[in-house]
Amino acid sequence: MPNMKVVDMQGKEVGSIDLADSVFAAEINGAVLHAAVRAFLLNQRQGTQSTLTRAEVSGGGIKPWKQKGTGRARQGSTRSPQWTHGGIALGPKPRTYRVDLNKKAKRVAMQSALSSKVADGEMVVIDAITAVDYKTKVMADMLKAVGFQKKALVVLDEKNDKVYRSLSNIEGVKIAYVNTLNVYDILNCGLFVSTKAAAEKMQEVYA
């Protein structure tokens, strides 16, 4: 059972927390992680790209010249794919890229992602993140105190508009709640920051 220190917003140790083995010390399944990241990225695609076929392009109703005797290739329409302003042959049409994972795979992927952050020493637990005003500097100083460099994912246990908006002004920082976590964001961040209450909720949800 991993035992992690809990720090305050100044980076000073104020206690510790025992994390569940099933969530934060699970066996890391690379294949399931790959499937989860692939599914997440594919599901972000809108699939709205579309081109016009020769049947959908306006014009071209008249035969450009007679069939024989001109010395040129026979043509039936100026909207064939080989013509300028003609239709597109075999072009993309609206489609869905959606990929679904079953519940068990999603749970294993989340456990693997969280465990990888603990194993790599990239997880920080903060006692509580509070803000009395909309101050980005306060949040920037907090992240700097816990080792933030380029990318960080901050997980909050409850909605707090002042904290959310202050953090969202910092480049490279993404904010999430326990119920909005996804594997891609966890793996994509350099520092995984969680409040103590959020870490306890994660153990309840993903155990």
Short mmCIF file of C-alpha atoms in Angstrom, two decimals:
data_model
loop_
_atom_site.label_atom_id
_atom_site.label_comp_id
_atom_site.label_asym_id
_atom_site.label_seq_id
_atom_site.Cartn_x
_atom_site.Cartn_y
_atom_site.Cartn_z
CA MET A 1 0.00 0.00 0.00
CA PRO A 2 1.70 3.22 -1.16
CA ASN A 3 2.09 5.81 1.55
CA MET A 4 2.36 9.34 0.18
CA LYS A 5 3.11 12.55 1.99
CA VAL A 6 0.48 15.26 1.95
CA VAL A 7 1.67 18.83 1.47
CA ASP A 8 0.04 22.22 1.83
CA MET A 9 -0.13 24.92 -0.83
CA GLN A 10 3.37 26.08 0.13
CA GLY A 11 4.82 22.63 -0.48
CA LYS A 12 5.40 21.84 3.22
CA GLU A 13 4.58 18.35 4.48
CA VAL A 14 1.52 18.31 6.72
CA GLY A 15 0.70 14.62 6.87
CA SER A 16 0.42 11.42 4.85
CA ILE A 17 -2.15 9.27 3.09
CA ASP A 18 -2.34 5.53 2.42
CA LEU A 19 -3.35 4.79 -1.15
CA ALA A 20 -5.13 1.60 -2.17
CA ASP A 21 -2.99 -0.99 -3.96
CA SER A 22 -5.82 -1.81 -6.35
CA VAL A 23 -5.88 1.75 -7.69
CA PHE A 24 -2.44 3.29 -7.16
CA ALA A 25 -0.17 0.22 -7.12
CA ALA A 26 -1.84 -2.01 -9.71
CA GLU A 27 -0.03 -3.88 -12.46
CA ILE A 28 0.42 -1.52 -15.40
CA ASN A 29 -1.26 -2.96 -18.49
CA GLY A 30 0.33 -1.29 -21.52
CA ALA A 31 -2.04 -2.87 -24.05
CA VAL A 32 -5.15 -1.60 -22.29
CA LEU A 33 -3.57 1.84 -21.82
CA HIS A 34 -2.90 2.00 -25.56
CA ALA A 35 -6.48 0.99 -26.35
CA ALA A 36 -7.87 3.60 -23.96
CA VAL A 37 -5.74 6.43 -25.36
CA ARG A 38 -6.58 5.41 -28.93
CA ALA A 39 -10.30 5.32 -28.12
CA PHE A 40 -10.14 8.73 -26.45
CA LEU A 41 -8.36 10.39 -29.38
CA LEU A 42 -10.63 8.79 -31.99
CA ASN A 43 -13.72 9.85 -30.07
CA GLN A 44 -12.55 13.47 -30.23
CA ARG A 45 -12.82 13.42 -34.02
CA GLN A 46 -16.00 14.99 -35.36
CA GLY A 47 -16.03 13.11 -38.65
CA THR A 48 -17.79 16.00 -40.44
CA GLN A 49 -15.40 16.26 -43.41
CA SER A 50 -17.22 16.01 -46.73
CA THR A 51 -16.56 16.46 -50.44
CA LEU A 52 -18.94 16.78 -53.39
CA THR A 53 -19.22 13.96 -55.90
CA ARG A 54 -19.92 14.62 -59.59
CA ALA A 55 -23.60 14.10 -58.86
CA GLU A 56 -23.57 16.87 -56.25
CA VAL A 57 -21.57 19.56 -58.07
CA SER A 58 -23.74 22.10 -59.86
CA GLY A 59 -23.45 22.48 -63.62
CA GLY A 60 -22.14 20.10 -66.25
CA GLY A 61 -25.52 19.11 -67.61
CA ILE A 62 -24.59 19.65 -71.25
CA LYS A 63 -22.14 17.51 -73.21
CA PRO A 64 -19.08 19.81 -73.79
CA TRP A 65 -18.57 18.70 -77.41
CA LYS A 66 -19.83 16.07 -79.77
CA GLN A 67 -18.80 12.45 -79.32
CA LYS A 68 -16.83 11.99 -82.54
CA GLY A 69 -14.82 13.95 -85.05
CA THR A 70 -13.11 16.53 -82.81
CA GLY A 71 -9.86 14.66 -82.24
CA ARG A 72 -10.27 15.08 -78.54
CA ALA A 73 -11.19 12.54 -75.90
CA ARG A 74 -14.88 11.89 -75.51
CA GLN A 75 -16.47 13.76 -72.62
CA GLY A 76 -19.98 13.66 -71.24
CA SER A 77 -19.81 16.35 -68.56
CA THR A 78 -17.54 19.15 -67.36
CA ARG A 79 -18.15 18.02 -63.78
CA SER A 80 -16.30 14.69 -64.10
CA PRO A 81 -13.43 14.29 -61.59
CA GLN A 82 -10.70 15.04 -64.18
CA TRP A 83 -12.12 18.51 -64.90
CA THR A 84 -11.38 21.68 -62.96
CA HIS A 85 -14.41 22.40 -60.74
CA GLY A 86 -15.47 18.81 -61.23
CA GLY A 87 -16.63 16.44 -58.52
CA ILE A 88 -14.27 14.54 -56.22
CA ALA A 89 -13.84 10.82 -56.81
CA LEU A 90 -13.73 8.68 -53.66
CA GLY A 91 -13.47 11.70 -51.36
CA PRO A 92 -14.28 11.68 -47.63
CA LYS A 93 -17.85 11.70 -46.44
CA PRO A 94 -19.27 12.22 -42.92
CA ARG A 95 -18.62 9.21 -40.72
CA THR A 96 -18.17 8.28 -37.09
CA TYR A 97 -14.79 7.30 -35.67
CA ARG A 98 -16.21 6.23 -32.32
CA VAL A 99 -14.53 3.36 -30.49
CA ASP A 100 -16.01 1.92 -27.29
CA LEU A 101 -14.23 0.14 -24.46
CA ASN A 102 -16.02 -2.14 -22.04
CA LYS A 103 -16.29 -1.15 -18.37
CA LYS A 104 -13.65 -3.59 -17.19
CA ALA A 105 -11.09 -2.31 -19.71
CA LYS A 106 -11.82 1.30 -18.72
CA ARG A 107 -11.29 0.48 -15.06
CA VAL A 108 -8.03 -1.38 -15.72
CA ALA A 109 -6.79 1.49 -17.90
CA MET A 110 -7.54 4.06 -15.19
CA GLN A 111 -5.86 1.94 -12.52
CA SER A 112 -2.81 1.49 -14.75
CA ALA A 113 -2.59 5.21 -15.51
CA LEU A 114 -2.84 6.23 -11.84
CA SER A 115 -0.38 3.55 -10.79
CA SER A 116 2.14 4.71 -13.42
CA LYS A 117 2.08 8.23 -11.97
CA VAL A 118 2.78 6.94 -8.47
CA ALA A 119 5.50 4.57 -9.74
CA ASP A 120 7.22 7.39 -11.65
CA GLY A 121 7.03 9.79 -8.70
CA GLU A 122 4.87 12.22 -10.65
CA MET A 123 1.92 12.38 -8.24
CA VAL A 124 1.51 15.08 -5.58
CA VAL A 125 -1.22 15.14 -2.94
CA ILE A 126 -2.19 18.53 -1.55
CA ASP A 127 -4.15 18.84 1.67
CA ALA A 128 -6.60 21.36 0.14
CA ILE A 129 -6.59 23.92 -2.66
CA THR A 130 -8.40 27.09 -1.66
CA ALA A 131 -8.69 30.62 -3.00
CA VAL A 132 -10.20 33.69 -1.41
CA ASP A 133 -10.09 35.63 -4.68
CA TYR A 134 -9.40 35.20 -8.39
CA LYS A 135 -5.58 35.18 -8.11
CA THR A 136 -3.57 33.30 -10.71
CA LYS A 137 -0.29 34.11 -8.92
CA VAL A 138 -1.36 32.20 -5.81
CA MET A 139 -2.02 29.08 -7.87
CA ALA A 140 1.17 29.54 -9.90
CA ASP A 141 3.21 29.77 -6.68
CA MET A 142 1.49 26.64 -5.36
CA LEU A 143 2.31 24.62 -8.47
CA LYS A 144 5.89 25.88 -8.47
CA ALA A 145 6.24 24.79 -4.84
CA VAL A 146 5.23 21.21 -5.70
CA GLY A 147 7.47 20.89 -8.77
CA PHE A 148 5.42 22.08 -11.76
CA GLN A 149 7.42 22.61 -14.95
CA LYS A 150 5.52 22.27 -18.25
CA LYS A 151 2.32 20.24 -17.95
CA ALA A 152 0.15 19.51 -14.95
CA LEU A 153 -3.24 17.94 -14.33
CA VAL A 154 -4.95 19.22 -11.19
CA VAL A 155 -7.76 17.05 -9.83
CA LEU A 156 -10.27 18.77 -7.55
CA ASP A 157 -12.79 17.07 -5.30
CA GLU A 158 -15.49 19.73 -5.69
CA LYS A 159 -16.31 22.69 -7.87
CA ASN A 160 -14.75 25.98 -6.85
CA ASP A 161 -15.04 28.76 -9.40
CA LYS A 162 -12.23 30.88 -7.92
CA VAL A 163 -9.78 27.97 -7.89
CA TYR A 164 -10.84 26.76 -11.33
CA ARG A 165 -10.53 30.12 -13.05
CA SER A 166 -7.27 30.98 -11.32
CA LEU A 167 -5.71 27.69 -12.41
CA SER A 168 -7.09 27.86 -15.95
CA ASN A 169 -5.07 31.00 -16.64
CA ILE A 170 -1.80 29.09 -16.28
CA GLU A 171 -0.34 27.69 -19.49
CA GLY A 172 0.09 23.93 -19.48
CA VAL A 173 -2.35 23.35 -16.62
CA LYS A 174 -5.54 21.34 -17.03
CA ILE A 175 -8.21 20.99 -14.36
CA ALA A 176 -10.40 17.95 -13.83
CA TYR A 177 -12.76 16.46 -11.26
CA VAL A 178 -12.84 12.84 -10.16
CA ASN A 179 -15.83 12.12 -12.41
CA THR A 180 -14.22 13.79 -15.46
CA LEU A 181 -10.82 12.09 -15.32
CA ASN A 182 -9.58 10.28 -18.40
CA VAL A 183 -6.52 8.14 -19.11
CA TYR A 184 -5.13 10.40 -21.84
CA ASP A 185 -4.96 13.49 -19.63
CA ILE A 186 -3.31 11.52 -16.82
CA LEU A 187 -0.60 10.11 -19.08
CA ASN A 188 -0.13 13.39 -20.95
CA CYS A 189 0.70 15.47 -17.87
CA GLY A 190 4.14 15.76 -16.35
CA LEU A 191 2.77 16.33 -12.85
CA PHE A 192 -0.41 14.79 -11.45
CA VAL A 193 -1.71 17.00 -8.63
CA SER A 194 -4.64 15.88 -6.50
CA THR A 195 -6.30 17.19 -3.40
CA LYS A 196 -6.44 14.73 -0.51
CA ALA A 197 -10.23 14.50 -0.76
CA ALA A 198 -10.00 13.82 -4.52
CA ALA A 199 -7.47 11.03 -3.95
CA GLU A 200 -9.81 9.41 -1.45
CA LYS A 201 -12.72 9.69 -3.91
CA MET A 202 -10.59 8.12 -6.68
CA GLN A 203 -9.99 5.12 -4.42
CA GLU A 204 -13.73 4.71 -3.90
CA VAL A 205 -14.64 5.10 -7.58
CA TYR A 206 -11.85 3.07 -9.26
CA ALA A 207 -11.15 0.37 -6.66
#
